[in-house]
Amino acid sequence: MIRYVAVRAAQALGVLWIVATATFGMLRLLPGGPFDREKALPPEIVRNVEARYGLDQPLAQQYASYLGGVLRGDLGPSYKYLGRDVSDVIAESLPVSLQLGAAALALALAGGVSVGLVSGMRRGRALDRGLVMLSLLGVSVPSFVLGAALILGVALYLDWLPGGLWESPAHVLLPALTLAALPLATIAQLTRASVIEVAQRDFVRTARAKGVPERVVRRRHVLRNALLASITYFGPLLAMLLTGSFVVEKIFAVPGMGRFFVTAVTNRDYPLVLGVTLVYAALVVVANLIVDLLYAWLDPRIRVRGESE
Amino acid sequence: MPRLIRLCLCSALLACGGAPDDDGGRVLRFNLRTEPPTLDWNLAADSASFTLIEQLMRGLTRLDHDLRLQPALARSWEASEGGRLWRFHLRRDVVWSDGEPLHARQFVDGWRRLLDPRTASEYAYFLFAVRGARAFNAGEFDATRLGVSAPDAHTLEVELEEALVYFPALVSFMATYPIRRELIELHGDRWTDPENWVGLGPFRLKEWRHEYRIALDANPLYFAGRPWLDRVVAYMIDDFATELVLFEQGRLDLVELAPLEIPRYAGRPEYRRQPLLVGYYYGFNTRRAPFDDVRVRRAFAQAIDRERFPQLLRGGEKPSASWLPPGLLASNPGIGLAFDPARARALLAEAGVDPERLEPVVVGYNTNDPRHKLVGEAVQAMWSENLGVEVELQPREWKVYLKQLTVDPPAVFRLGWVADFPDPHNFMELFTSSSANNHTGWADAGYDALVERAAREPDPDERVRLYDEAQRILCERDVPIVPFFVSSLNLAVAPRVRGLKPNALNAYSFEEVRLD
């Protein structure tokens, strides 16, 4: 198990190095630099600004000093937000994205599993058909449409909840719901399918034949086995909730990290783009690592295979 | 599992923090739209930072809402040697927000820091007129030879390289404000954090939640008296629809309307409009055919029907065939080439250009503002209709576009100019041969000489005459650019807000604002 973890961790570091290098290279290939302005600057001022950020050095040297910085945990200064380090910018905005992601994750898991269970148990009835329709809607409506619809309906017309900002628990509900809609619907579909499948298995029939009460059959036999399918989905889901929040953060004016994905690129704020990309890459890598380990823990067959290799 | 879910949900909801600031006081909330890159006035170079510094700080002089120059920290000033030497007399009752009295030396410190190459300030060139400033900024000698000194606590003396009649207007600009050098040395980049910050304006920096909101509190030590408002909160909401929903819900008092939202608000009592000193023009790349021929440029200019732009954009655009916008000295609507399709076709024929055989004319614009596409399509239709030429629109991402303009501008390109200070020189200097902002490739020694003479001319009537002559060269004789219109600021202001007076430089102070 330890060797398995060590190999996976080394692979993860390699992935991060490739991400950092590729992002560095692609950014420099983009036309237009961080200090290109509508009002052109006199040449001596351009020289001063470039010298301040080391942009007057050869590219190889810039790359080396950037990588060196990253290894020391220093992501460099932001070019756009003067006097702030990229680490500061991320330290302030990442927790907000994580809070939003966690709230959405909770909603998606709680809602998705419940809907899937109810739907699967009542297969073919009106309630099931309604829930299937709803989850189809959840999968197909993009978050910018759903977000706008919620703002218009719940905030503007009903005036039940604020249409944006990040001040109180009430401000979390609409963005979290918007972000959770797609995974919630997906989990509901997965759970429903596996409930239906598990319910027809021999051990369930045996349990019923032994006279086990229906409540216990559902909880102990059907639910537990049906949940495995959702856990498979947990890894990509975690990554999606953490990285997919850009649109939702923008629509609801949530001060998270997602917005830098776009604004840092349009500003050509090289260190910020690199920092944000690296952090997200690390999150995705870690999420996948956790899921792999979770599998190994849940399903002994994977662990045995992993160790024997 | 359910317990885990409950735990997640609770922690997520509790962790959001930040109580709503509905504390019942005199609080004004507005949308700044983006995070200000800095509140350090030596370094600020963007409108979000400027809007906040306007509330937080004051300089020697100040432009009021009619752009008249008013005394601020300086109570008076006088020039000698025809405008080469300037002496500013400071008010004696000014203290910083920490109680420290204002000293003329703090201006000297500020100007040295602004011009120091290590500061790397983008607006250092604002003081390039000061003796030795440019060389100091280029790292050629030290700050002690800079032409600025403080003979006593309340007098500031400035020596310029050459006479400059509009110098007092230049020092209304934020980059030239005084600084507290000892505090900047003590805190480094962190001096603009709320706990370290000091200033001289009507408000003080209270809270800064990056990417989210900034709160300013009334400054009881402000020299012109504490403002009526207790607090101003600036939010950074960059989604147009969201900011309007919050405005409609009464959670924002002031929103700058996005171009495409203006028609929805025009006619409502919340709608306010203020013409700006912002020119919108199309430039020609005069280095390449067919626009190396002045007749072709005139033909294309006379095929533009400017009246269509305000109908299309509906943001209070004022069509203008001349370059200096209304509100500036020497603005003259009588100058410029009027819409005349017949004359335009004749000019094109005279230049020997057959519209049928002409390669499609490329028109470049940037995509970060949806208006540019609308204008581009309108121009495409006008040139096709009035001249019979084919036009190819070339949209580009903003930074890519800026790079393209400096390396190889398209045949026709869109640009605008936002005034830094309300003097015609700021607009006219743009198209001199040495200007880095002149992407047309056009250079004219006569134009350069006129603009340079006008900057030194103390007599306003003579200045107007010189600028008229220069504008005729620019907009009638050589036509490297075609001015289209002057833009307006479009605001939605909650009915309870009184006393908000934006000026044509898009500056507004909340100093005099009251709430009903």
mmCIF file with all atom_site columns, N, CA, C and O in Angstrom, chain A residues 94-104 166 172 176, chain B residues 8 11-17:
data_model
loop_
_atom_site.group_PDB
_atom_site.id
_atom_site.type_symbol
_atom_site.label_atom_id
_atom_site.label_alt_id
_atom_site.label_comp_id
_atom_site.label_asym_id
_atom_site.label_entity_id
_atom_site.label_seq_id
_atom_site.pdbx_PDB_ins_code
_atom_site.Cartn_x
_atom_site.Cartn_y
_atom_site.Cartn_z
_atom_site.occupancy
_atom_site.B_iso_or_equiv
_atom_site.pdbx_formal_charge
_atom_site.auth_seq_id
_atom_site.auth_comp_id
_atom_site.auth_asym_id
_atom_site.auth_atom_id
_atom_site.pdbx_PDB_model_num
ATOM 1  N N  . LEU A 1 94  ? -9.101  31.161 -2.522 1.00 0.00 ? 94  LEU A N  1
ATOM 2  C CA . LEU A 1 94  ? -9.340  29.723 -2.589 1.00 0.00 ? 94  LEU A CA 1
ATOM 3  C C  . LEU A 1 94  ? -10.320 29.234 -1.513 1.00 0.00 ? 94  LEU A C  1
ATOM 4  O O  . LEU A 1 94  ? -11.224 28.447 -1.821 1.00 0.00 ? 94  LEU A O  1
ATOM 5  N N  . PRO A 1 95  ? -10.201 29.698 -0.264 1.00 0.00 ? 95  PRO A N  1
ATOM 6  C CA . PRO A 1 95  ? -11.162 29.219 0.740  1.00 0.00 ? 95  PRO A CA 1
ATOM 7  C C  . PRO A 1 95  ? -12.605 29.490 0.357  1.00 0.00 ? 95  PRO A C  1
ATOM 8  O O  . PRO A 1 95  ? -13.489 28.675 0.638  1.00 0.00 ? 95  PRO A O  1
ATOM 9  N N  . VAL A 1 96  ? -12.843 30.623 -0.300 1.00 0.00 ? 96  VAL A N  1
ATOM 10 C CA . VAL A 1 96  ? -14.219 30.942 -0.717 1.00 0.00 ? 96  VAL A CA 1
ATOM 11 C C  . VAL A 1 96  ? -14.701 29.918 -1.737 1.00 0.00 ? 96  VAL A C  1
ATOM 12 O O  . VAL A 1 96  ? -15.818 29.387 -1.634 1.00 0.00 ? 96  VAL A O  1
ATOM 13 N N  . SER A 1 97  ? -13.837 29.615 -2.723 1.00 0.00 ? 97  SER A N  1
ATOM 14 C CA . SER A 1 97  ? -14.205 28.608 -3.722 1.00 0.00 ? 97  SER A CA 1
ATOM 15 C C  . SER A 1 97  ? -14.438 27.258 -3.058 1.00 0.00 ? 97  SER A C  1
ATOM 16 O O  . SER A 1 97  ? -15.344 26.515 -3.444 1.00 0.00 ? 97  SER A O  1
ATOM 17 N N  . LEU A 1 98  ? -13.604 26.948 -2.054 1.00 0.00 ? 98  LEU A N  1
ATOM 18 C CA . LEU A 1 98  ? -13.760 25.663 -1.372 1.00 0.00 ? 98  LEU A CA 1
ATOM 19 C C  . LEU A 1 98  ? -15.072 25.617 -0.586 1.00 0.00 ? 98  LEU A C  1
ATOM 20 O O  . LEU A 1 98  ? -15.761 24.596 -0.572 1.00 0.00 ? 98  LEU A O  1
ATOM 21 N N  . GLN A 1 99  ? -15.441 26.733 0.047  1.00 0.00 ? 99  GLN A N  1
ATOM 22 C CA . GLN A 1 99  ? -16.712 26.773 0.772  1.00 0.00 ? 99  GLN A CA 1
ATOM 23 C C  . GLN A 1 99  ? -17.886 26.545 -0.171 1.00 0.00 ? 99  GLN A C  1
ATOM 24 O O  . GLN A 1 99  ? -18.785 25.746 0.094  1.00 0.00 ? 99  GLN A O  1
ATOM 25 N N  . LEU A 1 100 ? -17.844 27.271 -1.285 1.00 0.00 ? 100 LEU A N  1
ATOM 26 C CA . LEU A 1 100 ? -18.918 27.127 -2.261 1.00 0.00 ? 100 LEU A CA 1
ATOM 27 C C  . LEU A 1 100 ? -18.952 25.695 -2.782 1.00 0.00 ? 100 LEU A C  1
ATOM 28 O O  . LEU A 1 100 ? -20.023 25.081 -2.895 1.00 0.00 ? 100 LEU A O  1
ATOM 29 N N  . GLY A 1 101 ? -17.759 25.147 -3.085 1.00 0.00 ? 101 GLY A N  1
ATOM 30 C CA . GLY A 1 101 ? -17.679 23.779 -3.586 1.00 0.00 ? 101 GLY A CA 1
ATOM 31 C C  . GLY A 1 101 ? -18.209 22.780 -2.564 1.00 0.00 ? 101 GLY A C  1
ATOM 32 O O  . GLY A 1 101 ? -18.941 21.850 -2.910 1.00 0.00 ? 101 GLY A O  1
ATOM 33 N N  . ALA A 1 102 ? -17.872 23.003 -1.282 1.00 0.00 ? 102 ALA A N  1
ATOM 34 C CA . ALA A 1 102 ? -18.312 22.070 -0.242 1.00 0.00 ? 102 ALA A CA 1
ATOM 35 C C  . ALA A 1 102 ? -19.832 22.117 -0.097 1.00 0.00 ? 102 ALA A C  1
ATOM 36 O O  . ALA A 1 102 ? -20.494 21.070 0.023  1.00 0.00 ? 102 ALA A O  1
ATOM 37 N N  . ALA A 1 103 ? -20.394 23.330 -0.122 1.00 0.00 ? 103 ALA A N  1
ATOM 38 C CA . ALA A 1 103 ? -21.850 23.453 -0.001 1.00 0.00 ? 103 ALA A CA 1
ATOM 39 C C  . ALA A 1 103 ? -22.529 22.762 -1.179 1.00 0.00 ? 103 ALA A C  1
ATOM 40 O O  . ALA A 1 103 ? -23.528 22.038 -1.016 1.00 0.00 ? 103 ALA A O  1
ATOM 41 N N  . ALA A 1 104 ? -21.968 22.954 -2.379 1.00 0.00 ? 104 ALA A N  1
ATOM 42 C CA . ALA A 1 104 ? -22.546 22.329 -3.568 1.00 0.00 ? 104 ALA A CA 1
ATOM 43 C C  . ALA A 1 104 ? -22.413 20.813 -3.502 1.00 0.00 ? 104 ALA A C  1
ATOM 44 O O  . ALA A 1 104 ? -23.331 20.067 -3.863 1.00 0.00 ? 104 ALA A O  1
ATOM 45 N N  . TRP A 1 166 ? -21.673 37.813 -1.104 1.00 0.00 ? 166 TRP A N  1
ATOM 46 C CA . TRP A 1 166 ? -21.191 36.716 -0.261 1.00 0.00 ? 166 TRP A CA 1
ATOM 47 C C  . TRP A 1 166 ? -21.108 37.227 1.172  1.00 0.00 ? 166 TRP A C  1
ATOM 48 O O  . TRP A 1 166 ? -20.043 37.493 1.680  1.00 0.00 ? 166 TRP A O  1
ATOM 49 N N  . VAL A 1 172 ? -25.335 31.942 0.217  1.00 0.00 ? 172 VAL A N  1
ATOM 50 C CA . VAL A 1 172 ? -24.669 30.757 -0.330 1.00 0.00 ? 172 VAL A CA 1
ATOM 51 C C  . VAL A 1 172 ? -25.640 29.892 -1.127 1.00 0.00 ? 172 VAL A C  1
ATOM 52 O O  . VAL A 1 172 ? -25.238 29.208 -2.072 1.00 0.00 ? 172 VAL A O  1
ATOM 53 N N  . ALA A 1 176 ? -24.733 27.835 -4.614 1.00 0.00 ? 176 ALA A N  1
ATOM 54 C CA . ALA A 1 176 ? -24.462 26.420 -4.351 1.00 0.00 ? 176 ALA A CA 1
ATOM 55 C C  . ALA A 1 176 ? -25.447 25.540 -5.116 1.00 0.00 ? 176 ALA A C  1
ATOM 56 O O  . ALA A 1 176 ? -25.068 24.518 -5.697 1.00 0.00 ? 176 ALA A O  1
ATOM 57 N N  . CYS B 2 8   ? -21.010 19.015 6.599  1.00 0.00 ? 8   CYS B N  1
ATOM 58 C CA . CYS B 2 8   ? -20.490 19.780 5.454  1.00 0.00 ? 8   CYS B CA 1
ATOM 59 C C  . CYS B 2 8   ? -21.318 21.038 5.245  1.00 0.00 ? 8   CYS B C  1
ATOM 60 O O  . CYS B 2 8   ? -20.810 22.145 5.101  1.00 0.00 ? 8   CYS B O  1
ATOM 61 N N  . SER B 2 11  ? -20.887 23.658 8.063  1.00 0.00 ? 11  SER B N  1
ATOM 62 C CA . SER B 2 11  ? -19.607 24.366 8.067  1.00 0.00 ? 11  SER B CA 1
ATOM 63 C C  . SER B 2 11  ? -19.535 25.298 6.867  1.00 0.00 ? 11  SER B C  1
ATOM 64 O O  . SER B 2 11  ? -19.034 26.407 6.963  1.00 0.00 ? 11  SER B O  1
ATOM 65 N N  . ALA B 2 12  ? -20.087 24.849 5.739  1.00 0.00 ? 12  ALA B N  1
ATOM 66 C CA . ALA B 2 12  ? -20.056 25.699 4.542  1.00 0.00 ? 12  ALA B CA 1
ATOM 67 C C  . ALA B 2 12  ? -20.867 26.964 4.784  1.00 0.00 ? 12  ALA B C  1
ATOM 68 O O  . ALA B 2 12  ? -20.461 28.060 4.415  1.00 0.00 ? 12  ALA B O  1
ATOM 69 N N  . LEU B 2 13  ? -22.004 26.809 5.416  1.00 0.00 ? 13  LEU B N  1
ATOM 70 C CA . LEU B 2 13  ? -22.869 27.974 5.601  1.00 0.00 ? 13  LEU B CA 1
ATOM 71 C C  . LEU B 2 13  ? -22.282 28.929 6.645  1.00 0.00 ? 13  LEU B C  1
ATOM 72 O O  . LEU B 2 13  ? -22.350 30.137 6.500  1.00 0.00 ? 13  LEU B O  1
ATOM 73 N N  . LEU B 2 14  ? -21.674 28.356 7.693  1.00 0.00 ? 14  LEU B N  1
ATOM 74 C CA . LEU B 2 14  ? -21.155 29.214 8.755  1.00 0.00 ? 14  LEU B CA 1
ATOM 75 C C  . LEU B 2 14  ? -19.895 29.941 8.329  1.00 0.00 ? 14  LEU B C  1
ATOM 76 O O  . LEU B 2 14  ? -19.628 31.051 8.755  1.00 0.00 ? 14  LEU B O  1
ATOM 77 N N  . ALA B 2 15  ? -19.113 29.276 7.449  1.00 0.00 ? 15  ALA B N  1
ATOM 78 C CA . ALA B 2 15  ? -17.783 29.802 7.146  1.00 0.00 ? 15  ALA B CA 1
ATOM 79 C C  . ALA B 2 15  ? -17.814 31.036 6.262  1.00 0.00 ? 15  ALA B C  1
ATOM 80 O O  . ALA B 2 15  ? -16.792 31.654 6.034  1.00 0.00 ? 15  ALA B O  1
ATOM 81 N N  . CYS B 2 16  ? -18.982 31.390 5.740  1.00 0.00 ? 16  CYS B N  1
ATOM 82 C CA . CYS B 2 16  ? -19.011 32.485 4.778  1.00 0.00 ? 16  CYS B CA 1
ATOM 83 C C  . CYS B 2 16  ? -18.651 33.820 5.417  1.00 0.00 ? 16  CYS B C  1
ATOM 84 O O  . CYS B 2 16  ? -18.164 34.716 4.771  1.00 0.00 ? 16  CYS B O  1
ATOM 85 N N  . GLY B 2 17  ? -18.904 33.956 6.699  1.00 0.00 ? 17  GLY B N  1
ATOM 86 C CA . GLY B 2 17  ? -18.445 35.115 7.447  1.00 0.00 ? 17  GLY B CA 1
ATOM 87 C C  . GLY B 2 17  ? -18.977 36.437 6.943  1.00 0.00 ? 17  GLY B C  1
ATOM 88 O O  . GLY B 2 17  ? -19.825 36.486 6.053  1.00 0.00 ? 17  GLY B O  1
#
